[in-house]
Coordinates of C-alpha atoms and ligand atoms in Angstrom, one line a residue:
M1 CA 151.7 -89.2 -40.4
D2 CA 153.9 -92.1 -39.9
A3 CA 156.6 -93.7 -42.2
S4 CA 154.1 -96.1 -44.4
S5 CA 152.2 -93.7 -45.1
N6 CA 155.3 -91.4 -46.3
S7 CA 156.5 -93.7 -48.9
E8 CA 152.7 -94.8 -50.0
T9 CA 152.5 -90.8 -50.5
S10 CA 156.3 -90.7 -52.7
Q11 CA 154.9 -93.9 -53.7
D12 CA 151.8 -92.5 -55.3
T13 CA 153.6 -89.4 -56.4
L14 CA 156.4 -90.8 -58.4
Y15 CA 153.2 -92.7 -60.1
D16 CA 151.4 -89.6 -60.9
D17 CA 155.0 -88.1 -62.3
I18 CA 155.3 -91.1 -64.5
K19 CA 152.3 -91.6 -65.3
S20 CA 151.9 -87.2 -67.0
F21 CA 155.8 -88.1 -68.1
F22 CA 154.3 -90.7 -70.8
D23 CA 151.1 -89.0 -70.8
S24 CA 152.1 -86.1 -72.6
A25 CA 155.6 -87.7 -74.1
P26 CA 155.4 -87.4 -78.1
P27 CA 154.2 -90.7 -79.1
L28 CA 156.8 -92.9 -81.3
K29 CA 157.3 -93.3 -84.8
D30 CA 157.0 -96.8 -84.4
G31 CA 157.4 -99.0 -81.7
P32 CA 160.3 -101.7 -81.0
D33 CA 159.0 -105.3 -82.5
I34 CA 160.8 -107.8 -80.0
R35 CA 159.2 -110.6 -81.3
G36 CA 161.9 -111.8 -84.0
V37 CA 165.4 -112.1 -80.5
A38 CA 165.9 -115.7 -80.3
G39 CA 167.5 -117.3 -77.4
S40 CA 167.4 -118.2 -74.3
R41 CA 168.8 -116.1 -71.8
I42 CA 167.7 -112.2 -73.2
V43 CA 169.6 -108.9 -72.2
C44 CA 168.9 -105.2 -73.2
V45 CA 171.5 -103.3 -72.7
T46 CA 171.0 -99.9 -72.8
S47 CA 174.0 -97.1 -74.8
G48 CA 174.6 -93.9 -74.8
G49 CA 172.9 -90.2 -73.7
T50 CA 168.9 -89.7 -73.8
T51 CA 168.8 -85.3 -74.4
V52 CA 166.4 -82.8 -73.6
P53 CA 165.1 -80.7 -76.3
L54 CA 164.4 -77.2 -74.8
E55 CA 161.9 -76.5 -78.3
R56 CA 159.0 -79.1 -79.9
R57 CA 160.7 -78.3 -83.0
C58 CA 163.9 -78.9 -81.5
V59 CA 166.8 -76.8 -82.5
R60 CA 168.6 -76.1 -79.4
Y61 CA 168.3 -79.7 -76.7
I62 CA 170.8 -81.0 -73.5
D63 CA 173.4 -83.5 -73.8
N64 CA 175.8 -86.0 -72.4
F65 CA 178.7 -86.6 -72.8
S66 CA 178.8 -90.6 -73.0
S67 CA 179.9 -92.4 -75.9
G68 CA 178.3 -95.5 -76.0
H69 CA 181.4 -97.2 -75.9
R70 CA 180.5 -99.1 -72.7
G71 CA 177.1 -100.5 -74.5
A72 CA 178.9 -101.6 -77.5
A73 CA 181.5 -103.4 -76.4
S74 CA 179.5 -105.2 -73.2
T75 CA 177.2 -106.0 -76.3
E76 CA 180.0 -107.6 -78.0
Y77 CA 180.8 -109.4 -75.1
F78 CA 177.4 -110.7 -73.6
L79 CA 176.7 -112.0 -77.3
K80 CA 180.2 -114.6 -77.2
A81 CA 178.8 -115.7 -73.4
G82 CA 175.6 -117.3 -75.9
Y83 CA 172.8 -114.1 -74.8
S84 CA 170.3 -112.4 -77.5
V85 CA 170.9 -108.2 -77.1
I86 CA 168.5 -105.8 -77.6
F87 CA 171.0 -103.1 -78.1
L88 CA 169.1 -99.6 -77.3
N89 CA 171.0 -97.1 -78.3
R90 CA 171.7 -93.5 -79.0
R91 CA 171.4 -93.1 -82.2
G92 CA 175.4 -91.6 -83.6
T93 CA 177.0 -93.5 -80.7
C94 CA 179.2 -96.6 -80.9
Q95 CA 177.7 -99.5 -82.2
P96 CA 179.2 -103.4 -81.4
F97 CA 181.7 -104.6 -83.6
C98 CA 182.5 -101.0 -85.0
R99 CA 185.6 -100.8 -82.3
S100 CA 187.9 -102.3 -84.4
L101 CA 187.3 -100.7 -87.2
P102 CA 190.3 -98.0 -88.7
Q103 CA 189.2 -94.4 -87.2
D104 CA 190.6 -92.3 -90.9
P105 CA 186.9 -91.0 -92.4
L106 CA 185.0 -93.3 -94.7
L107 CA 186.0 -92.1 -97.8
E108 CA 189.6 -92.9 -96.7
C109 CA 189.2 -96.7 -96.0
F110 CA 188.1 -97.8 -99.6
E111 CA 190.0 -97.0 -102.4
V112 CA 188.7 -97.9 -106.4
S113 CA 190.4 -100.3 -108.3
K114 CA 191.4 -100.5 -111.9
E115 CA 187.8 -102.2 -112.7
L116 CA 185.9 -99.9 -111.2
N117 CA 185.0 -102.1 -107.9
V118 CA 184.6 -100.2 -104.7
Q119 CA 187.1 -102.0 -102.0
V120 CA 188.0 -101.6 -98.6
R121 CA 192.5 -100.3 -99.1
Q122 CA 194.3 -103.5 -98.2
S123 CA 195.5 -102.1 -94.5
H124 CA 192.1 -102.6 -93.2
S125 CA 190.5 -105.3 -95.3
E126 CA 191.2 -107.7 -92.1
V127 CA 189.6 -105.7 -89.5
V128 CA 186.6 -104.6 -91.7
K129 CA 186.1 -108.3 -93.1
R130 CA 185.7 -109.7 -89.1
A131 CA 183.7 -106.4 -88.1
I132 CA 181.2 -107.3 -91.0
G133 CA 181.2 -110.8 -90.8
E134 CA 180.4 -111.0 -86.7
H135 CA 177.9 -107.8 -86.9
C136 CA 176.0 -109.5 -89.9
T137 CA 176.5 -113.0 -87.9
A138 CA 174.5 -112.1 -84.9
V139 CA 171.8 -109.7 -87.2
E140 CA 170.8 -112.8 -89.0
E141 CA 170.4 -115.5 -86.7
G142 CA 168.5 -112.8 -84.5
L143 CA 170.5 -112.5 -82.1
L144 CA 171.5 -109.0 -82.1
L145 CA 168.2 -106.6 -82.7
K146 CA 169.9 -102.9 -82.2
I147 CA 166.9 -99.7 -81.6
P148 CA 168.0 -95.6 -81.7
F149 CA 166.7 -93.3 -79.6
T150 CA 167.5 -89.7 -79.4
T151 CA 165.3 -88.3 -76.6
I152 CA 164.9 -88.4 -72.9
F153 CA 161.1 -89.4 -74.3
E154 CA 161.6 -92.0 -77.2
Y155 CA 164.4 -93.9 -74.6
L156 CA 161.9 -94.0 -71.6
Q157 CA 158.6 -95.2 -73.4
I158 CA 161.0 -97.8 -75.9
L159 CA 162.5 -98.6 -72.2
Q160 CA 159.0 -99.4 -71.3
L161 CA 157.5 -101.8 -74.5
I162 CA 160.8 -103.2 -73.8
G163 CA 160.4 -104.4 -70.0
M164 CA 157.2 -105.5 -71.0
S165 CA 157.4 -107.5 -73.3
M166 CA 160.0 -109.0 -71.3
K167 CA 158.0 -110.4 -68.4
D168 CA 157.7 -113.7 -70.5
H169 CA 161.5 -114.5 -70.0
G170 CA 161.0 -114.8 -66.7
R171 CA 165.1 -114.2 -64.9
R172 CA 166.3 -115.2 -67.4
A173 CA 165.5 -111.7 -69.2
M174 CA 168.0 -109.2 -67.8
F175 CA 168.2 -105.3 -68.3
Y176 CA 172.0 -103.8 -68.3
L177 CA 171.2 -99.7 -67.9
A178 CA 174.4 -98.6 -69.0
A179 CA 172.9 -95.9 -70.8
A180 CA 173.1 -91.6 -69.4
V181 CA 170.2 -91.1 -69.4
S182 CA 168.8 -87.2 -67.8
D183 CA 167.8 -86.4 -64.9
F184 CA 166.4 -83.2 -65.8
Y185 CA 164.3 -82.7 -68.5
V186 CA 161.5 -80.1 -70.1
P187 CA 157.9 -81.5 -69.8
W188 CA 156.5 -81.7 -73.1
Q189 CA 153.2 -79.6 -72.4
S190 CA 155.4 -76.7 -70.8
M191 CA 157.6 -76.5 -74.0
V192 CA 157.7 -73.8 -76.5
E193 CA 157.2 -74.9 -80.3
H194 CA 159.0 -73.1 -81.8
K195 CA 163.1 -71.9 -82.0
I196 CA 163.5 -69.4 -78.4
Q197 CA 164.5 -66.2 -79.5
S198 CA 167.1 -64.8 -78.2
A199 CA 166.2 -61.3 -78.5
S200 CA 163.9 -62.2 -75.8
G201 CA 167.0 -61.7 -73.0
P202 CA 168.4 -64.4 -71.1
L203 CA 166.8 -66.9 -70.6
D204 CA 165.3 -68.7 -67.8
M205 CA 163.8 -72.1 -68.3
R206 CA 162.7 -75.0 -65.5
L207 CA 163.6 -78.1 -65.4
V208 CA 161.8 -80.8 -63.9
Q209 CA 163.5 -83.8 -62.1
A210 CA 162.6 -87.1 -64.3
P211 CA 160.6 -89.4 -62.9
K212 CA 163.0 -92.5 -62.0
M213 CA 162.1 -95.0 -63.8
L214 CA 164.5 -98.1 -62.4
S215 CA 162.0 -99.0 -59.5
V216 CA 158.9 -99.3 -61.8
L217 CA 160.8 -101.1 -64.2
R218 CA 161.5 -103.6 -61.8
K219 CA 158.3 -103.4 -59.7
N220 CA 155.7 -103.4 -62.6
W221 CA 157.9 -103.6 -66.0
A222 CA 160.0 -106.7 -65.7
P223 CA 159.6 -107.9 -62.1
T224 CA 161.2 -111.3 -62.0
A225 CA 164.4 -109.7 -64.6
F226 CA 167.9 -109.5 -63.3
C227 CA 168.3 -105.3 -63.2
I228 CA 172.1 -104.1 -63.4
S229 CA 171.8 -100.4 -63.6
F230 CA 175.2 -97.9 -63.6
K231 CA 175.6 -95.3 -60.9
L232 CA 179.0 -92.2 -62.7
E233 CA 180.2 -89.8 -60.6
T234 CA 183.2 -87.2 -60.8
D235 CA 183.9 -87.2 -56.7
S236 CA 185.4 -90.8 -55.7
E237 CA 184.2 -89.8 -52.1
I238 CA 180.3 -90.4 -52.9
L239 CA 180.1 -92.5 -55.6
L240 CA 180.2 -95.9 -53.4
A241 CA 177.8 -94.1 -51.4
K242 CA 175.2 -93.3 -54.3
A243 CA 176.1 -96.6 -55.7
D244 CA 174.5 -98.1 -52.5
M245 CA 171.8 -95.6 -52.5
A246 CA 170.9 -97.0 -55.9
L247 CA 170.6 -100.6 -54.9
K248 CA 168.2 -100.1 -52.5
R249 CA 166.2 -97.7 -53.6
Y250 CA 165.4 -99.6 -56.5
N251 CA 165.9 -102.9 -55.8
M252 CA 168.3 -103.6 -57.8
H253 CA 170.4 -106.6 -58.1
A254 CA 173.9 -105.0 -58.8
V255 CA 174.9 -101.8 -59.6
V256 CA 178.3 -100.8 -61.5
A257 CA 179.9 -97.1 -59.8
N258 CA 182.2 -95.8 -62.4
E259 CA 184.7 -92.3 -62.0
L260 CA 184.6 -90.1 -65.4
L261 CA 187.7 -90.5 -65.5
T262 CA 188.8 -93.9 -65.1
R263 CA 185.0 -95.8 -66.5
K264 CA 187.1 -97.5 -69.3
E265 CA 190.1 -98.7 -66.6
E266 CA 188.2 -99.8 -63.6
V267 CA 185.2 -100.0 -62.1
I268 CA 183.1 -101.6 -59.1
V269 CA 180.5 -103.9 -58.8
V270 CA 178.3 -103.1 -55.8
T271 CA 175.0 -106.0 -54.5
S272 CA 173.8 -106.2 -51.8
N273 CA 177.1 -107.9 -49.8
E274 CA 179.6 -108.0 -51.6
K275 CA 181.4 -104.4 -53.6
I276 CA 183.8 -106.2 -56.8
S277 CA 186.4 -104.4 -58.0
V278 CA 186.8 -105.1 -61.6
H279 CA 189.7 -103.6 -63.6
R280 CA 190.5 -104.4 -67.2
G281 CA 194.1 -106.4 -68.4
K282 CA 197.6 -104.2 -68.8
T283 CA 198.1 -104.8 -72.5
E284 CA 196.2 -105.1 -75.6
A285 CA 196.7 -108.7 -75.9
E286 CA 195.6 -109.9 -72.6
A287 CA 192.0 -111.0 -72.7
D288 CA 190.3 -108.8 -70.5
A289 CA 191.9 -105.9 -72.7
D290 CA 188.7 -103.7 -72.2
V291 CA 186.9 -103.7 -68.9
E292 CA 183.6 -104.6 -69.7
S293 CA 185.1 -108.6 -70.3
P294 CA 185.9 -109.7 -66.8
L295 CA 182.8 -106.5 -65.9
I296 CA 180.2 -109.3 -68.1
K297 CA 182.4 -112.3 -67.3
L298 CA 181.0 -111.3 -63.6
L299 CA 177.5 -109.9 -64.1
V300 CA 177.0 -113.5 -66.4
E301 CA 177.5 -115.7 -63.1
K302 CA 175.6 -113.7 -60.7
H303 CA 172.4 -113.8 -63.4
S304 CA 173.4 -117.5 -63.4
A305 CA 172.8 -118.0 -59.6
Y306 CA 169.8 -116.2 -60.1
I307 CA 168.6 -118.7 -62.3
G308 CA 169.5 -121.1 -60.6
D309 CA 167.4 -120.5 -57.6
S310 CA 164.5 -119.8 -59.2
D311 CA 165.1 -123.9 -60.6
S312 CA 165.9 -125.3 -57.6
Ligands
PAZ401 O1 179.6 -94.3 -72.7 P1 180.4 -94.4 -72.4 O2 181.5 -95.7 -72.2 O3 181.1 -92.9 -72.8 O4 180.8 -94.1 -70.9 C1 179.6 -95.5 -70.2 C2 179.2 -95.0 -69.2 C3 179.7 -93.3 -67.2 C4 177.8 -93.4 -69.3 C5 178.4 -95.8 -68.2 O5 179.0 -96.8 -67.4 C6 177.7 -95.5 -66.9 O6 177.8 -95.3 -66.0 N1 176.0 -95.2 -66.9 C7 175.2 -94.0 -65.6 C8 175.1 -93.2 -66.2 C9 174.4 -92.2 -65.0 O7 175.1 -92.6 -63.6 O8 173.6 -91.6 -65.6

């Protein structure tokens, strides 16, 4: 067998795996409707981690560490840069415009006035007002659409629907795939219906590899969109090699490489001809106090060059 027929075979296997994933996944309750999203440039920001259910009537699931901070902060910077954002986010993780809110428990942020009106405590009122204002404006003007997911089944089905409906936006569409998507999962058809019983002894369960959807996103769902994926590692020795590999294998326009412990301080943007290290500012007051600020600035420039290339 020659090299080209080898790669055709692995491509066929990938398509079979993807088909069987979608055919067997529990159908979505409601599909997303992105028609109301306005604006000339549009980005789909994915955020937070997917869960892997172990039972159909799910009591137990595998989860990961992702807080959704990267996706929420990036969404704010994309909105500032004039993009419309589809924020595909894990339920219960960080939301845009909420980062500055007080960490106090909800009930401690409010008080009841003498007239029995509920009001935000004076100490919190400025940040709460700003967060509500910026959030409402973005949603009401059709610039921010938030779509929640929990499981890997929901996430990949919704991503496919968004991908296919972004086709019309051509090169003006971007995918910014910061979600931490499970590499392994239990196929729906081999998952037990009811809660796994401990009386049956040690748990022996087979997880299969999740099909790599990035290549179909690029090739079939949204072939003209500008695609940025993320690569997280805990071992700095392998990080850049893995990011390079992902760039080539999935034909991404850029891969953002980050390490678990330093992900809020530094990321490295890997493209086919450069590796650019992006840092956050040293003080809270600086314009780039979040690493997402200079990161989004850089990616917006690269996206503009990509759109410009096609215009010329
Ligand atoms: O969500 P968060 O702010 O806690 O972390 C962000 C991140 C590390 C999940 C993201 O930057 C990332 O690398 N996502 C891809 C992870 C992966 O390699 O699957």
